[in-house]
Structure formats: C-alpha cells, structure tokens
Amino acid sequence: MAVLWLDDVSAGDLETVGGKAASLGELTGAGLPVPPGFVVTAGTYRTFIEEAGIDEELFAAMEIDPEDSAALKQAQETAHELILGTDLPDEVAEEIIDTYRTMGEDGEAFVAVRSSATAEDLPDASFAGQQETFLNVREEALIRRVKECWASLFSQRAIYYRQQKGFPHDEVDIAVVVQRMVDAEKSGVMFTSHPSTGEPQIIIEAAWGLGEAVVSGSVSPDNYVVDRETAAVDEVTVADKKVMMEKDLETGETVERDVPEDRREERVLSDAEIERLVELGRLVEDHYGDPQDVEWAIFEGDVYMLQSRPITTISDPAGVDDRDRTGDPAGEAASTPGSGATGATDGGDGNDEELLRGLGASPGIVSGAVRIVTKLDHLDQVADGDIIVTEMTMPDMVPAMKRADGIVTDEGGMTSHAAIVSRELGVPAVVGTGSATRTLEDGQIVTIDGDKGTIREGSAADRGVEEYEPVESVRPETPVKPMTATEVKVNVSIPEAAERAAATGADGVGLLRIEHMVLSLGKTPAKYIADNGEDAYVQELVDGIRGVAEEFYPRPVRARTLDAPTDEFRELEGGEDEPNEHNPMLGWRGVRRSLDKTDVFEKELRAFQELWGMGYDNLELMLPLVNDAEDVRRAKSIMRDVGIDVEKQRWGVMIETPASALSIEEMASEGIDFASFGTNDLTQYTLAVDRNNSNVADRFDELHPTVLELIADVIGTCRELGVDTSICGQAASKPDMVDFLVEEGITSISANIDAVRDVQHEVKRTEQKLVLDSVR
Ligand code: PEP
Ligand code: MG
C-alpha cells in the first residue's frame, strides 16, 4: 500500500507518515473537522529509491563538506536529478491517482500537496519549513509534485542543517500529504489559551481569504479575545485588512488581491462562528491535554482545522524564579522600555561612592574586578566575571567580551561597537566615560549599572544592591510575543548572537551588519583576498550570513552590504593601505566605497547570490549610506552584472542622510522593496553631531523635530508608492520613537535584542490606542 487515508492515521504513526500527517490524522481521529486527504507513506519513498537503485548514489552524493558551497549545490542537483529523473513504478502512480480521483465529486479536486518528513518534529531539530508545499494541485501535476516534495528533502538548506545537527541523511524519510484544498472565505489562527499568561482565554485572529496572509504576516488580522469558560467575547479589535490571498479561478494559483473597500474594516467573524471555533478550541485542547495553536479556515459556513501544534510560549513563573537572577520581575521592567534601572535595584544608592559616569549602553547591574585592557595587552588576561575597561572595543575583543561580566569604555556612544556588541551578548556596559582606563585600577572591585551608566566602588552585595542580568535573559526562552500589525524585528551584528536574537520571537532580522564578520577576519577585505583568494572571502560571508538566515528561517533576514569606515580598516592587517581620512564618518564608507571598489562589492553580492541559490529565500539585501537614485542605479547595475535577479529578490536602501530622505521618490522608481531608517547616521548628518563623540552626546537627539519630519515624509511617500518602511537605528528601541513610527504607519521596527520584548508591547499599546481613537 503506497497510501493511507488520514482517517487511518494517528499520532503513533510518525515513522510511517511523518510529523505533519500524524498530527492531521490524530485530529481527524478525534472527530475534528479536518479537510479529507491521504498520505503517500514514507515507505513509498523509501521503496522507490531502493527499488530504482538510486539510493546508494543519492546518499553517496551527500558525503561532502557542508561548508563548501559549491559541493553543497552539487549535492542538491544530483539528488534532484536522481529523484525527478526516475519514473515512479506504474502501480504506485496509479494507486496515488486512483485515490486522488475518489476525493472530488467530479474527480478533479484541487489538493494541497505537503511534505511530512519523519524527523520533522523531533525536539531540538525543527525541520519545519524546509520541505516543499504545493497548493491548488490537480491530477496532471500530482505525481510530479509528490516527487518534488521528496526531492525537497535534499535542498541545500536541508542537507546543511542535517549535517550540522548530526542527522544521518539516510535516516530521515519523507511522506507526502495530499489533502483537499479549502477555498477559505475566512481563515486565521487560534490560541486555545492565552499564549503568554496561559489564562483560560481563547485568542482568535481572522482575516479574509486563505490563511497564508495571516501566517505570513502580510495582513493585520482582526483579533478576538474570548473567555474559554463562558464563551463570552471580551474584546474585539477590527483591523484594516488591505489584502487577501485567494485562488485565481483561471490558473488555480494563489494570488494576493486587494480587499474590496467596503470589506476592509468589516468584522470577519460572526458570533456564531466564534462560538464554533471556541467549541473546537476546547475539544482540541482537551484531546491533547495542552494549550494548542491552531490554524483554521471557514468555507461555505463550515469551520475546518488545518493544523494544530502545542503552544510552546507559555511562561512558567517557577521557571523564571529558578534562574539565578534576583531583583525586579522581568514583567515590570518590560513595561517601561528604556526607563532605566528598576526600583529594586536602587536601594543603597545614596551611600555609594560614584566613581564615574558614562552612557548606559547595555542593561544590567554587575560587580566584578576591573581588568584594564589596552591594545597591547593580551586579552587572555580577562577572566570569567571580570569587568573589561578599555579605551574602545575592537572586533578582536569579542571572545574576551563574552567571558566578561561587564564592559566599560572611555570612548564611544550608544551606537558604538562596544554598545552594540555588549547588547547582543547580553553583557551590561557603560560607554563613553571619558577616563575609565585612567581613573579605575586593575583589580579594583566595582559595580556597573548599564541602565543608568554609573560605576561605583565595591560590590553590589556589600551594599545590599541586587545584581541582575539583562532583563531579556531571564524571560522565558521561547517567545511570548504580543501579536502586532507592525512587525517587530531584531538587529544582529555578531552572528554568534543569532540564537539569542531568534529566541526573542522577533519577526525577522531588520539589520544584519556584516562589518563584524569582515573586521573579525583581522585583515582588510583586499588583504584577505590577496592572501586567501576571493572564494575564501565569499565563503566567510556566506558562512556568517547563513548562520543567521538559518536560525530565523523562514522569517526574513535583511543583510546589509559592507559599511565600515576607513579608521576601522586601518586597525587591521593591510590597513596601512587605507587612506588616512580626517573625517572617516563623512568619508569612504557604505555604498559610495562599494561603487568605487566594485571588486570587493562584487564578492559580497556573490555571497548573497550563493545563499539565494541555496534556498535562503528569506534573505534580503540592503544598501547602506545611499544618497540618491544615481547611487541606487549604479548598485543595481552591478547586482545585475553578478547575476542577481533584481526583480525577484528583495532588496532596498537605508535612509541615513537627509539627501536620501529627500530622494525617496526617485529611488522608489528604481524598484526598491523597502527603505530602512538608520537613525544613528540620519541624526548625525541632520544635526551635524558626531554619533561617537561623548562631548556632544547630549546633542544627539533622534527625536529632534527635523529628524522626525524627514522620517514622516519618507513613510508617507513610501505608503503611497507601496514601498515597505522600517527602522533599524538605535532609536527603534525608544518608546517615544516607536509611538511616533507606528502612528505614521511604518511597516516594521527593528530593535536591539534586549529591547525587542518591550518594543512589541509598546507597538501593541500604540496600535490599540489608534484603533480606539478611530472608533471613538
Ligand atoms: C544607522 O545608521 O542607524 C544604522 C543602523 O547603521 P550603523 O549603526 O551600522 O551605521
Ligand atoms: Mg548607519
């Protein structure tokens, strides 16, 4: 038997039918309304490769070094040729087609063809999203689609991922679900308990059309909060639903359409439909014994369940208490973003000797022994738990920064290397103290407060002040995220921080800086290429970006091409060839350097091209420090030269100079998909205030009305032109900026790791206020 009906499958059949089918079978068996379907079993795939005699060649082709991109690509191609190029035995193909024909009244049902890998839902090895799904398939394409699902077990991403997790390639099998399409008139998701508090509340999100729009986040859905016990609807938030996905009746393809004007702000669910959903929600939670996250659809008045998974996000208060942090509860600190240290940490302040003050650059309070690090010092002197005190941090200090408990610098502002990296590592930091390396003594015990920016004599314990780590690190490991229409993303500058960044539940990476990857090579790009060859350079970039793209897949990751100023390059081997600029901030950096030194730029573009080729379709490319449409045109032409399909791939620009803000309309006509505010630079160039100069730090005001005016104008123009807008500068973590941007209608906000949760709450609050204002 090549196939099994979903009615005959249950959770125990994971080995035979894979994770997805087992879960659909389980729901069907529990009497829940799942669209009918059958599974082409994992055994069918296994028998196919074995009997056709392609198995040995297939697995032999996987014996490669996964870090070698060319070999990885070759492995994928071989697997695809073998599987797609070999015919299925007639009797198997007939069984699949015959079973399919019994599904539709006229024998021509539209079906969804979905991969269901046997290792899909193993703990710690989520293969989800790696294999193919095809919608609206009919008889003539069915067999081919099934084989394409099989072949998708050997995408470059999947091969790489299995190597990394140590899964033998020949121990993962793949089944395929063939299930009747539900041409949903309405669809969405439902949480059978409150996803963050676990309270007996059912949360439903609903939009018009097929569920893809809600799941992918391209539409802001209506939100209903229902009491699970009484089924009373406590809260209804009707969103402006601009787009919907539906099946094109002629081609059968899924297309995005505008929602007709009169239905955009219409409430999606009737009370009766909510009642039915709540009934199903209770059933499914009772069946599994745990809160569930359900995808549902409504077609001709009937509610269908498309998928159900346990909610992994409910926080366990005991779990939080178990951690080693004391002090203020995370929840309270979370509600006041950027408000500085919490009340619990203030005790004893009055008696303490404040040694120094700087900018609180990475939150937390810690004590430790001062370790003064000058450029000549060996960084291995830094021991676990030390406080690094240095003039300014450099990329090669990162391993020591990881060991340290705290970081203090003489120089630098909130957007300096030290500030960015400390936040990503979750190490409290105070930057721009002016004189820490001279004022503090090696071995001296101090307490630093990374919120207030203070450095005090002695240990926290001596004074009864409680130490605490960055708020984010004591929150539940899995995301507890409020649902917002504005996407909340996260910035990543060191690939090592990817996992921590992904654990915030952010909707993607709004800025992946590649400077760190390049500077940490210890050589300028030119020198590295001269010594190691251009392939090695491309490979470094591929590896660094891939780690982040993989961690977040399928959430989008916006990587930026190189933007390092010449003074940073001068510190590296080969740096003697760099020009000595009087004012590197205004000098040869960002896209202007890329357009002059196209050979280095092309290598970066090649890395993007390779990653897209590997299947990282979540990767987006961003150009820094552009001034006008001419910069964009030139960059685009080089992108084309290296073979990038500029119509297909998503790419955009940063808005970091007043010139770029004023040129937005012309830049938009070059086909950019997005514009992202780099407020660190936009503020610097609008106000003529050096962002790294602590003497003028008090004048560095991202909320200055002129900066806000530039931003508002760009958002307005982009909304008219259908270009997405976002912010990835430091100001994205400030509540006032968040309120302003949400009100102006920005598409996404990308914050620092430690601020993501606060920004999610702030966005939610502002969105709710806007909805309320509009109905009052
Ligand atoms: C910015 O300028 O705001 C930005 C995000 O880029 P960077 O800080 O890397 O210059
Ligand atoms: Mg910038």
PDB file of C-alpha atoms and ligand atoms in Angstrom, residues 560 563 589 625 654 656 678 680-681 691, ligand 2:
ATOM      1  CA  ARG A 560      23.471  44.888   4.648  1.00  0.00           C
ATOM      2  CA  ASP A 563      29.701  49.802   5.749  1.00  0.00           C
ATOM      3  CA  ARG A 589      32.200  54.150   3.648  1.00  0.00           C
ATOM      4  CA  LEU A 625      24.521  55.213   3.089  1.00  0.00           C
ATOM      5  CA  MET A 654      18.921  52.647   4.146  1.00  0.00           C
ATOM      6  CA  GLU A 656      20.713  57.635   6.608  1.00  0.00           C
ATOM      7  CA  GLY A 678      19.347  54.282  10.006  1.00  0.00           C
ATOM      8  CA  ASN A 680      22.156  56.707  14.054  1.00  0.00           C
ATOM      9  CA  ASP A 681      23.509  58.235  10.895  1.00  0.00           C
ATOM     10  CA  ARG A 691      27.455  59.920  16.952  1.00  0.00           C
TER      11      ARG A 691
HETATM   12 MG    MG B   2      24.412  53.756   9.587  1.00  0.00          MG
END
